[in-house]
Short mmCIF file of C-alpha atoms in Angstrom, two decimals:
data_model
loop_
_atom_site.label_atom_id
_atom_site.label_comp_id
_atom_site.label_asym_id
_atom_site.label_seq_id
_atom_site.Cartn_x
_atom_site.Cartn_y
_atom_site.Cartn_z
CA MET A 1 -0.05 -0.01 -0.01
CA ASN A 2 1.63 3.33 -1.03
CA ASP A 3 1.62 6.29 1.29
CA LYS A 4 -1.10 8.24 -0.34
CA LEU A 5 -3.40 5.24 0.03
CA LYS A 6 -2.27 4.67 3.49
CA SER A 7 -3.17 8.29 4.50
CA LEU A 8 -6.73 7.85 3.07
CA VAL A 9 -7.46 4.52 4.58
CA PHE A 10 -6.18 5.26 8.03
CA THR A 11 -7.54 8.68 8.36
CA SER A 12 -11.00 7.49 7.05
CA PHE A 13 -10.84 4.74 9.67
CA THR A 14 -10.17 7.39 12.35
CA HIS A 15 -12.84 9.44 11.08
CA PHE A 16 -15.23 6.47 11.15
CA SER A 17 -14.55 5.93 14.67
CA VAL A 18 -14.49 9.56 16.06
CA ASP A 19 -17.60 10.54 14.17
CA GLY A 20 -19.52 7.45 15.21
CA ASN A 21 -18.68 8.32 18.94
CA ALA A 22 -19.87 11.68 18.49
CA LEU A 23 -23.22 10.37 18.46
CA LEU A 24 -22.68 8.28 21.60
CA PHE A 25 -24.02 10.78 23.99
CA PRO A 26 -27.26 11.70 22.03
CA VAL A 27 -27.97 7.95 22.02
CA LEU A 28 -27.10 7.65 25.72
CA PHE A 29 -29.25 10.65 26.44
CA THR A 30 -32.43 8.42 25.74
CA TYR A 31 -31.07 5.98 28.41
CA TYR A 32 -29.96 8.49 31.11
CA VAL A 33 -33.37 10.15 31.26
CA GLY A 34 -34.67 6.68 32.66
CA ILE A 35 -32.39 6.98 35.56
CA GLY A 36 -34.50 8.25 38.48
CA GLY A 37 -33.57 11.54 39.91
CA LEU A 38 -31.68 12.82 36.95
CA SER A 39 -32.67 16.22 35.38
CA VAL A 40 -33.05 16.49 31.60
CA PHE A 41 -31.72 20.05 31.76
CA ALA A 42 -28.50 18.88 33.64
CA ILE A 43 -28.20 15.90 31.23
CA GLY A 44 -28.50 18.48 28.40
CA LEU A 45 -25.52 20.45 29.62
CA MET A 46 -23.11 17.57 28.99
CA PRO A 47 -23.10 18.06 25.22
CA VAL A 48 -22.41 21.81 26.03
CA ILE A 49 -19.45 20.82 27.91
CA TYR A 50 -17.68 18.45 25.54
CA ASN A 51 -18.40 20.55 22.42
CA LEU A 52 -17.01 23.64 24.20
CA ILE A 53 -13.81 21.59 25.15
CA SER A 54 -13.57 20.14 21.77
CA GLY A 55 -13.87 23.48 20.03
CA PHE A 56 -11.50 25.41 22.20
CA LEU A 57 -8.83 22.71 22.35
CA SER A 58 -8.93 21.94 18.62
CA VAL A 59 -7.32 25.31 17.93
CA TYR A 60 -4.33 24.44 20.25
CA VAL A 61 -4.25 20.85 18.90
CA GLY A 62 -3.79 22.23 15.38
CA SER A 63 -1.16 24.68 16.36
CA TYR A 64 0.61 22.08 18.42
CA ALA A 65 0.41 19.48 15.57
CA ASP A 66 1.94 22.12 13.28
CA ARG A 67 4.95 22.47 15.46
CA VAL A 68 5.84 18.93 16.51
CA ASP A 69 5.05 16.73 13.37
CA LYS A 70 3.82 13.81 15.29
CA ASP A 71 0.32 13.44 13.87
CA SER A 72 0.01 9.54 14.08
CA LEU A 73 0.79 9.70 17.78
CA ILE A 74 -1.80 12.43 18.47
CA LEU A 75 -4.55 10.66 16.53
CA THR A 76 -3.84 7.54 18.53
CA ALA A 77 -4.13 9.47 21.77
CA GLY A 78 -7.47 10.90 20.48
CA LEU A 79 -8.79 7.44 19.84
CA LEU A 80 -7.87 6.17 23.30
CA LEU A 81 -9.63 9.01 24.96
CA ASN A 82 -12.68 8.36 23.05
CA GLY A 83 -12.74 4.73 24.38
CA LEU A 84 -12.07 6.10 27.94
CA SER A 85 -15.04 8.35 27.58
CA ALA A 86 -17.28 5.46 26.83
CA PHE A 87 -16.09 3.68 29.95
CA VAL A 88 -16.76 6.58 32.03
CA PHE A 89 -20.05 7.13 30.51
CA SER A 90 -20.95 3.59 31.54
CA ILE A 91 -20.53 4.22 35.23
CA PRO A 92 -23.83 6.13 35.91
CA PHE A 93 -25.70 3.05 35.03
CA VAL A 94 -24.01 1.10 37.96
CA MET A 95 -23.47 4.09 40.50
CA ASN A 96 -26.57 6.14 40.11
CA GLY A 97 -25.87 8.22 43.09
CA ASP A 98 -22.72 9.70 41.55
CA ALA A 99 -24.19 9.94 38.04
CA TYR A 100 -23.54 13.63 37.67
CA VAL A 101 -19.87 13.30 38.57
CA PHE A 102 -19.22 10.64 35.95
CA LEU A 103 -21.40 12.34 33.29
CA THR A 104 -19.35 15.46 33.71
CA LEU A 105 -15.91 13.63 33.78
CA GLY A 106 -16.98 11.60 30.66
CA ALA A 107 -18.01 14.87 28.89
CA VAL A 108 -14.62 16.37 29.64
CA ILE A 109 -12.71 13.40 28.43
CA LEU A 110 -14.97 13.00 25.24
CA GLY A 111 -14.31 16.81 24.47
CA ILE A 112 -10.53 16.22 24.64
CA GLY A 113 -10.80 13.01 22.44
CA GLN A 114 -13.14 14.82 19.84
CA SER A 115 -10.97 17.90 19.63
CA ILE A 116 -8.18 16.05 17.81
CA TYR A 117 -9.12 14.38 14.53
CA HIS A 118 -10.50 16.96 12.05
CA PRO A 119 -7.74 19.45 11.99
CA ILE A 120 -5.16 16.80 11.68
CA GLY A 121 -6.91 14.51 9.48
CA ALA A 122 -7.68 17.32 6.91
CA THR A 123 -3.87 18.34 7.20
CA ILE A 124 -2.60 14.92 6.34
CA LEU A 125 -4.80 14.56 3.32
CA SER A 126 -3.92 18.17 1.99
CA HIS A 127 -0.24 17.32 2.31
CA THR A 128 -0.37 13.82 0.78
CA TYR A 129 -2.83 14.64 -2.13
CA GLY A 130 -2.18 18.38 -2.51
CA ALA A 131 -4.38 21.38 -1.82
CA ARG A 132 -6.11 21.49 -5.27
CA ASN A 133 -7.29 17.76 -5.19
CA SER A 134 -7.66 16.99 -1.45
CA ALA A 135 -11.32 18.17 -1.23
CA SER A 136 -12.37 15.21 -3.29
CA TYR A 137 -10.38 12.81 -1.07
CA MET A 138 -11.82 14.66 1.89
CA GLY A 139 -15.22 13.71 0.61
CA ILE A 140 -14.21 10.16 0.59
CA ASN A 141 -12.79 10.39 4.09
CA GLY A 142 -15.88 12.35 5.31
CA SER A 143 -18.01 9.58 4.00
CA PHE A 144 -16.53 7.07 6.46
CA GLY A 145 -17.26 9.64 9.27
CA SER A 146 -20.84 9.62 8.15
CA LEU A 147 -20.84 5.78 7.94
CA GLY A 148 -19.55 5.78 11.70
CA ARG A 149 -22.43 8.15 12.49
CA SER A 150 -24.82 5.74 10.86
CA VAL A 151 -23.47 2.50 12.21
CA PHE A 152 -22.65 3.26 15.84
CA PRO A 153 -26.22 4.22 17.24
CA VAL A 154 -27.73 1.18 15.46
CA VAL A 155 -25.08 -1.21 16.73
CA LEU A 156 -25.19 0.27 20.38
CA VAL A 157 -28.93 0.20 20.73
CA PHE A 158 -29.39 -3.24 19.28
CA VAL A 159 -26.54 -4.78 20.96
CA SER A 160 -27.79 -3.23 24.25
CA GLU A 161 -31.06 -4.96 23.89
CA PHE A 162 -29.37 -8.27 24.38
CA ILE A 163 -26.54 -7.52 26.79
CA GLY A 164 -27.57 -4.31 28.39
CA ILE A 165 -26.26 -0.72 27.84
CA THR A 166 -23.39 -1.10 30.31
CA PHE A 167 -21.90 -4.11 28.51
CA GLY A 168 -22.57 -2.49 25.20
CA LEU A 169 -20.36 0.35 26.11
CA TYR A 170 -17.69 -2.11 27.27
CA ILE A 171 -17.57 -3.43 23.63
CA MET A 172 -16.95 0.17 22.35
CA ILE A 173 -14.04 0.42 24.75
CA PHE A 174 -12.32 -2.63 23.35
CA TYR A 175 -12.96 -1.31 19.81
CA PHE A 176 -11.29 2.11 20.39
CA PHE A 177 -8.19 0.34 21.77
CA VAL A 178 -7.76 -1.83 18.88
CA ALA A 179 -8.53 1.18 16.46
CA ALA A 180 -5.92 3.17 18.35
CA VAL A 181 -3.21 0.47 17.72
CA LEU A 182 -4.08 0.05 13.92
CA VAL A 183 -4.07 3.73 13.26
CA TYR A 184 -0.75 4.28 15.03
CA LEU A 185 0.87 1.52 12.83
CA GLY A 186 -0.73 2.81 9.67
CA LEU A 187 0.10 6.30 9.86
CA ARG A 188 3.53 6.27 11.47
CA PHE A 189 5.00 6.81 8.00
CA PHE A 190 3.65 10.22 7.75
CA LYS A 191 5.93 13.22 8.58
CA ARG A 192 5.04 16.78 7.36
CA LYS A 193 8.78 17.55 6.60
CA ASN A 194 8.74 15.04 3.77
CA TYR A 195 6.18 17.21 1.96
CA GLN A 196 7.17 20.38 0.29
CA TYR A 197 5.16 23.41 1.37
CA SER A 198 3.59 25.55 -1.38
CA LEU A 199 2.88 29.12 -1.56
CA PRO A 200 -0.78 30.12 -0.89
CA VAL A 201 -2.98 28.38 -3.42
CA LYS A 202 -5.35 31.28 -4.04
CA LYS A 203 -5.38 34.92 -3.37
CA ILE A 204 -8.50 36.92 -2.44
CA SER A 205 -8.50 40.49 -3.88
CA GLN A 206 -8.60 43.31 -1.47
CA LYS A 207 -11.92 44.32 -2.93
CA HIS A 208 -13.47 41.24 -1.46
CA THR A 209 -11.40 40.87 1.77
CA GLY A 210 -11.92 44.38 3.15
CA VAL A 211 -8.51 44.20 4.88
CA GLN A 212 -4.92 45.05 3.70
CA ALA A 213 -2.93 42.02 2.84
CA LYS A 214 -0.55 41.55 5.86
CA GLU A 215 1.31 38.51 6.99
CA ASN A 216 -0.52 36.56 9.71
CA ALA A 217 -3.76 38.51 9.10
CA ILE A 218 -6.76 36.55 9.07
CA PRO A 219 -8.67 37.26 5.67
CA PHE A 220 -12.12 38.79 5.87
CA PHE A 221 -13.66 35.95 3.98
CA LEU A 222 -12.19 33.49 6.59
CA ILE A 223 -13.81 35.52 9.44
CA MET A 224 -17.09 35.48 7.64
CA LEU A 225 -16.74 31.76 6.94
CA VAL A 226 -16.36 31.05 10.69
CA ILE A 227 -19.27 33.34 11.64
CA LEU A 228 -21.49 31.54 9.00
CA VAL A 229 -20.31 27.92 10.19
CA PHE A 230 -20.89 29.16 13.77
CA LEU A 231 -24.57 29.90 13.19
CA ARG A 232 -25.09 26.80 11.04
CA ALA A 233 -23.65 24.70 13.78
CA MET A 234 -25.87 26.18 16.46
CA PHE A 235 -28.75 24.62 14.56
CA ILE A 236 -27.06 21.36 13.44
CA PHE A 237 -25.52 20.42 16.63
CA SER A 238 -28.71 20.89 18.78
CA ASN A 239 -30.36 18.95 15.93
CA THR A 240 -27.95 15.98 16.18
CA THR A 241 -28.16 15.82 20.03
CA TRP A 242 -31.88 16.24 20.62
CA VAL A 243 -33.47 14.46 17.61
CA PRO A 244 -33.12 11.06 18.95
CA LEU A 245 -34.93 12.08 22.21
CA TYR A 246 -37.64 13.85 20.01
CA LEU A 247 -37.96 10.61 17.89
CA VAL A 248 -38.28 8.49 21.03
CA GLY A 249 -41.06 10.86 22.33
CA ILE A 250 -42.86 10.50 19.07
CA PHE A 251 -42.58 6.49 18.57
CA ALA A 252 -41.86 5.52 22.25
CA SER A 253 -39.21 3.17 20.74
CA LYS A 254 -35.40 3.36 20.90
CA LYS A 255 -35.27 0.75 18.10
CA ILE A 256 -37.28 2.91 15.73
CA MET A 257 -35.27 5.96 16.83
CA ALA A 258 -31.91 4.03 16.02
CA THR A 259 -33.31 2.87 12.79
CA ILE A 260 -34.25 6.37 11.59
CA VAL A 261 -30.99 7.94 12.74
CA GLY A 262 -28.97 5.04 11.30
CA ILE A 263 -30.55 5.27 7.90
CA ALA A 264 -30.57 9.05 7.81
CA PHE A 265 -26.89 9.15 8.64
CA PHE A 266 -26.02 6.74 5.84
CA ALA A 267 -27.15 9.35 3.32
CA PRO A 268 -23.95 11.48 3.83
CA VAL A 269 -21.87 8.36 3.07
CA LEU A 270 -22.91 9.08 -0.51
CA GLY A 271 -23.18 12.77 -0.14
CA GLN A 272 -19.56 13.60 1.27
CA PRO A 273 -17.79 12.23 -1.68
CA LEU A 274 -20.35 14.18 -3.98
CA PHE A 275 -19.92 17.36 -2.29
CA GLY A 276 -16.26 16.89 -2.00
CA TYR A 277 -16.08 16.52 -5.73
CA LEU A 278 -18.34 19.50 -6.43
CA THR A 279 -15.95 21.63 -3.97
CA THR A 280 -13.16 20.60 -6.27
CA ARG A 281 -15.07 21.14 -9.50
CA PHE A 282 -17.25 24.29 -8.79
CA GLY A 283 -15.44 25.80 -5.68
CA GLY A 284 -16.33 26.26 -1.86
CA LYS A 285 -18.88 28.89 -2.15
CA PHE A 286 -21.03 27.03 -4.46
CA THR A 287 -21.02 23.94 -2.37
CA ILE A 288 -21.54 25.58 1.00
CA SER A 289 -24.42 27.38 -0.44
CA LEU A 290 -26.03 24.16 -1.88
CA THR A 291 -25.57 22.25 1.30
CA SER A 292 -26.81 25.10 3.57
CA VAL A 293 -30.00 25.88 1.65
CA GLY A 294 -30.76 22.10 1.23
CA SER A 295 -30.45 21.28 5.00
CA VAL A 296 -32.87 24.24 5.87
CA ILE A 297 -35.48 23.29 3.41
CA PHE A 298 -35.67 19.52 4.49
CA PHE A 299 -35.60 20.37 8.05
CA VAL A 300 -38.55 22.63 7.62
CA ILE A 301 -40.40 19.69 5.89
CA PHE A 302 -39.29 17.36 8.75
CA LEU A 303 -40.46 19.61 11.39
CA PHE A 304 -43.69 21.25 10.14
CA LEU A 305 -44.97 19.12 7.31
CA SER A 306 -44.43 15.46 8.26
CA ARG A 307 -45.71 13.25 11.10
CA SER A 308 -45.74 9.57 9.73
CA LEU A 309 -42.83 7.26 10.16
CA THR A 310 -42.19 7.22 6.52
CA ALA A 311 -42.35 10.84 5.99
CA LEU A 312 -40.14 11.59 8.93
CA LEU A 313 -37.59 9.07 7.76
CA VAL A 314 -37.51 10.42 4.22
CA THR A 315 -37.26 14.08 5.13
CA TYR A 316 -34.68 13.55 7.82
CA THR A 317 -32.54 11.45 5.45
CA PHE A 318 -32.48 14.26 2.92
CA PHE A 319 -31.76 16.72 5.65
CA ALA A 320 -28.71 14.63 6.81
CA PHE A 321 -27.69 14.25 3.19
CA PHE A 322 -27.17 18.03 2.91
CA ALA A 323 -26.33 19.06 6.54
CA TYR A 324 -23.57 16.52 7.35
CA THR A 325 -21.07 17.50 4.70
CA GLY A 326 -18.86 19.80 6.58
CA PHE A 327 -15.59 18.04 6.55
CA PRO A 328 -14.99 17.85 2.71
CA VAL A 329 -16.85 21.19 1.98
CA LEU A 330 -15.28 23.39 4.74
CA MET A 331 -11.96 21.74 4.97
CA GLY A 332 -11.75 21.58 1.35
CA TYR A 333 -12.39 25.26 0.87
CA VAL A 334 -9.62 26.01 3.48
CA SER A 335 -7.16 23.72 1.74
CA GLN A 336 -7.71 25.78 -1.41
CA THR A 337 -7.31 29.19 0.16
CA VAL A 338 -4.69 28.67 2.91
CA PRO A 339 -1.01 27.73 2.67
CA LYS A 340 -0.03 24.20 3.90
CA GLU A 341 2.29 25.66 6.68
CA HIS A 342 -0.70 27.12 8.24
CA SER A 343 -3.38 24.57 7.33
CA SER A 344 -4.02 22.97 10.80
CA ARG A 345 -4.48 26.15 12.46
CA ALA A 346 -6.93 27.50 9.71
CA ASN A 347 -8.77 24.07 9.99
CA ALA A 348 -8.96 24.41 13.51
CA LEU A 349 -10.30 28.04 13.53
CA VAL A 350 -13.09 27.07 10.98
CA TRP A 351 -13.80 23.62 12.51
CA GLY A 352 -12.96 24.32 16.17
CA VAL A 353 -14.22 27.81 16.78
CA GLY A 354 -16.98 27.90 13.93
CA ASN A 355 -18.26 24.49 13.88
CA THR A 356 -17.72 23.02 17.46
CA ILE A 357 -17.93 26.05 19.57
CA GLY A 358 -20.82 27.35 17.61
CA GLY A 359 -22.42 24.06 18.18
CA SER A 360 -21.94 24.07 21.92
CA ILE A 361 -23.42 27.54 22.19
CA GLY A 362 -26.45 26.38 20.18
CA LEU A 363 -26.75 23.41 22.62
CA LEU A 364 -26.63 25.72 25.67
CA LEU A 365 -29.29 27.97 24.21
CA PHE A 366 -31.44 24.85 23.24
CA ASP A 367 -31.28 23.42 26.83
CA GLY A 368 -32.30 26.69 28.20
CA LEU A 369 -35.06 27.07 25.81
CA HIS A 370 -36.43 23.55 26.49
CA LEU A 371 -36.93 24.52 30.11
CA TYR A 372 -39.87 26.72 28.89
CA ILE A 373 -41.10 25.33 25.61
CA THR A 374 -41.46 21.90 23.94
CA LEU A 375 -38.89 20.19 21.86
CA TYR A 376 -40.95 21.00 18.76
CA TYR A 377 -40.96 24.57 19.26
CA THR A 378 -37.27 24.73 20.38
CA PHE A 379 -36.23 23.29 17.22
CA ALA A 380 -38.16 25.89 15.38
CA VAL A 381 -36.40 28.70 17.23
CA MET A 382 -33.08 27.15 16.28
CA LEU A 383 -34.03 27.00 12.57
CA ILE A 384 -33.86 30.85 12.62
CA PHE A 385 -29.91 30.52 13.05
CA ALA A 386 -29.80 28.20 10.05
CA VAL A 387 -31.65 30.75 8.04
CA VAL A 388 -29.48 33.61 9.05
CA SER A 389 -26.28 31.61 8.24
CA VAL A 390 -27.80 31.26 4.71
CA VAL A 391 -28.12 34.90 4.29
CA LEU A 392 -24.51 35.48 5.24
CA LEU A 393 -23.44 33.45 2.26
CA ILE A 394 -23.55 36.75 0.25
CA TYR A 395 -20.23 37.76 2.19
CA LEU A 396 -18.10 34.99 0.89
CA PRO A 397 -16.31 35.86 -2.30
CA LYS A 398 -17.40 34.23 -5.54
CA ASP A 399 -15.20 31.59 -6.72
CA LYS A 400 -14.23 33.58 -9.87
CA ASP A 401 -12.68 36.05 -7.38
CA LEU A 402 -10.20 33.33 -6.25
CA SER A 403 -7.22 33.47 -8.49
CA ILE A 404 -4.51 30.81 -8.70
CA ILE A 405 -1.15 32.31 -7.94
CA ALA A 406 0.89 29.18 -7.42
CA LYS A 407 0.92 25.71 -8.51
CA THR A 408 -0.23 23.09 -5.99
CA THR A 409 2.11 20.44 -4.68
CA ASP A 410 0.70 17.11 -5.41
#
C-alpha cells in the first residue's frame, strides 16, 4: 500500500471511529433520562461541556500539531480518549448516586478526544494529495465519518437490547483500543517535513477581503466563513443531540429511533464524496451554499409538514444528506485558500471555533429554551440561526474572485 493510500485509509478509519462516537451521547441521552432523579436539563448540559472543550482545544491541537510533526501519535491518543469516555459514561448506570460526577468527567474526556481528529486529518490529506485535489479525497474520508454516525447508534442500541447498555459500552472500549493501535501503525510513516510546502494556493482580492494584505492577518472571507459556520452549527449540533430524544417521544421506541438515525446518517456516506467533488469542481462557495440551503429546506419539511414514520424518515434522511457534509466542503475550501504551513491552524479556526464552539453555544441555548417550551418549538427557534447563516453566504467571495497564484504541490 503506497503512502497516499495509507493516508486515506487510516484517516478514514479514524474519522469513522471519531464521528461514530460523536453520536454516543445523543443515544445515551435516551437511556439516562430513565435513571431516577436525573434532570433532563442537567443531562443536556453535558453536550455543551464536551463540545466547548473540543472547540477550544482543537485550535491548540492544530497549532501544536503544526509544530511537533507527530500526527499519528496525536490521532492515537485521541482514539484512546474516545474509548475512555465510553467507559466513564457507563459508570452512571452502575453508580446512580454519583451519576452527575461521572457524566461530567465523561463529557470532559470526550471533549478532549473529539478535539483531535478533524484539523489533523484534513492536514494529512492536504499534504499527501495536494491542496487542489484534497477536497475530493476529504469527501471520501468524510463519507466514512458519516458511516460511523450511521453504524454506531444502531449497533449500540440493538446490542444493548441483548446484553444491556453497560456491556454495550464495554464493547466500544475494546473497539477503540484496537482502533488506536491500528491507526498508529498505519500512519506512523507520515511526516510533514517530507512534503514540500507550497505558496498560498489562491489569493483573495482586497476588494473582497476588506482588509490590507498583511502577514498573519486573518482574511475577511475566513472571518465571515467562521461566523457563518458558527450559526449553522448552532442549529445542526442541537439537532444532532436532541432529535433522538424527539423521535423516542414520538414513537416510544429506541429501536425505531436508532433505525431512523442510522438510515438518515447513511445518506452522507454518499453525499460527502459528491460534495467533495463539487467543491473541487465548482468551488467552496457554491457547495457551502447548496448544502446550507438544502439542509434548511428539508428540516422545515421534517419539522412542520411530516408526521408519519415514512415521511419523517425520508425528510430527515434528505436533511442529513445536505447537513452533514462539513468536512469535505469546509476543510476542502480552507485547503484551497490557505497555505499548507498554516493549514492545521486554519482548519482548527473554522472547525473548532466555527463548527464546534458554535455548536456548543447552540446546545446551551437549546437546553435553556427547552425549560420553557417543547422540543418541537425549540427546534423551530434554532432553525432561525440556520436561515441567518444562509443569508450570510453573500459575504463569501465568489469563486471567480479566487485567482490561482501558485501551482499546487501534489
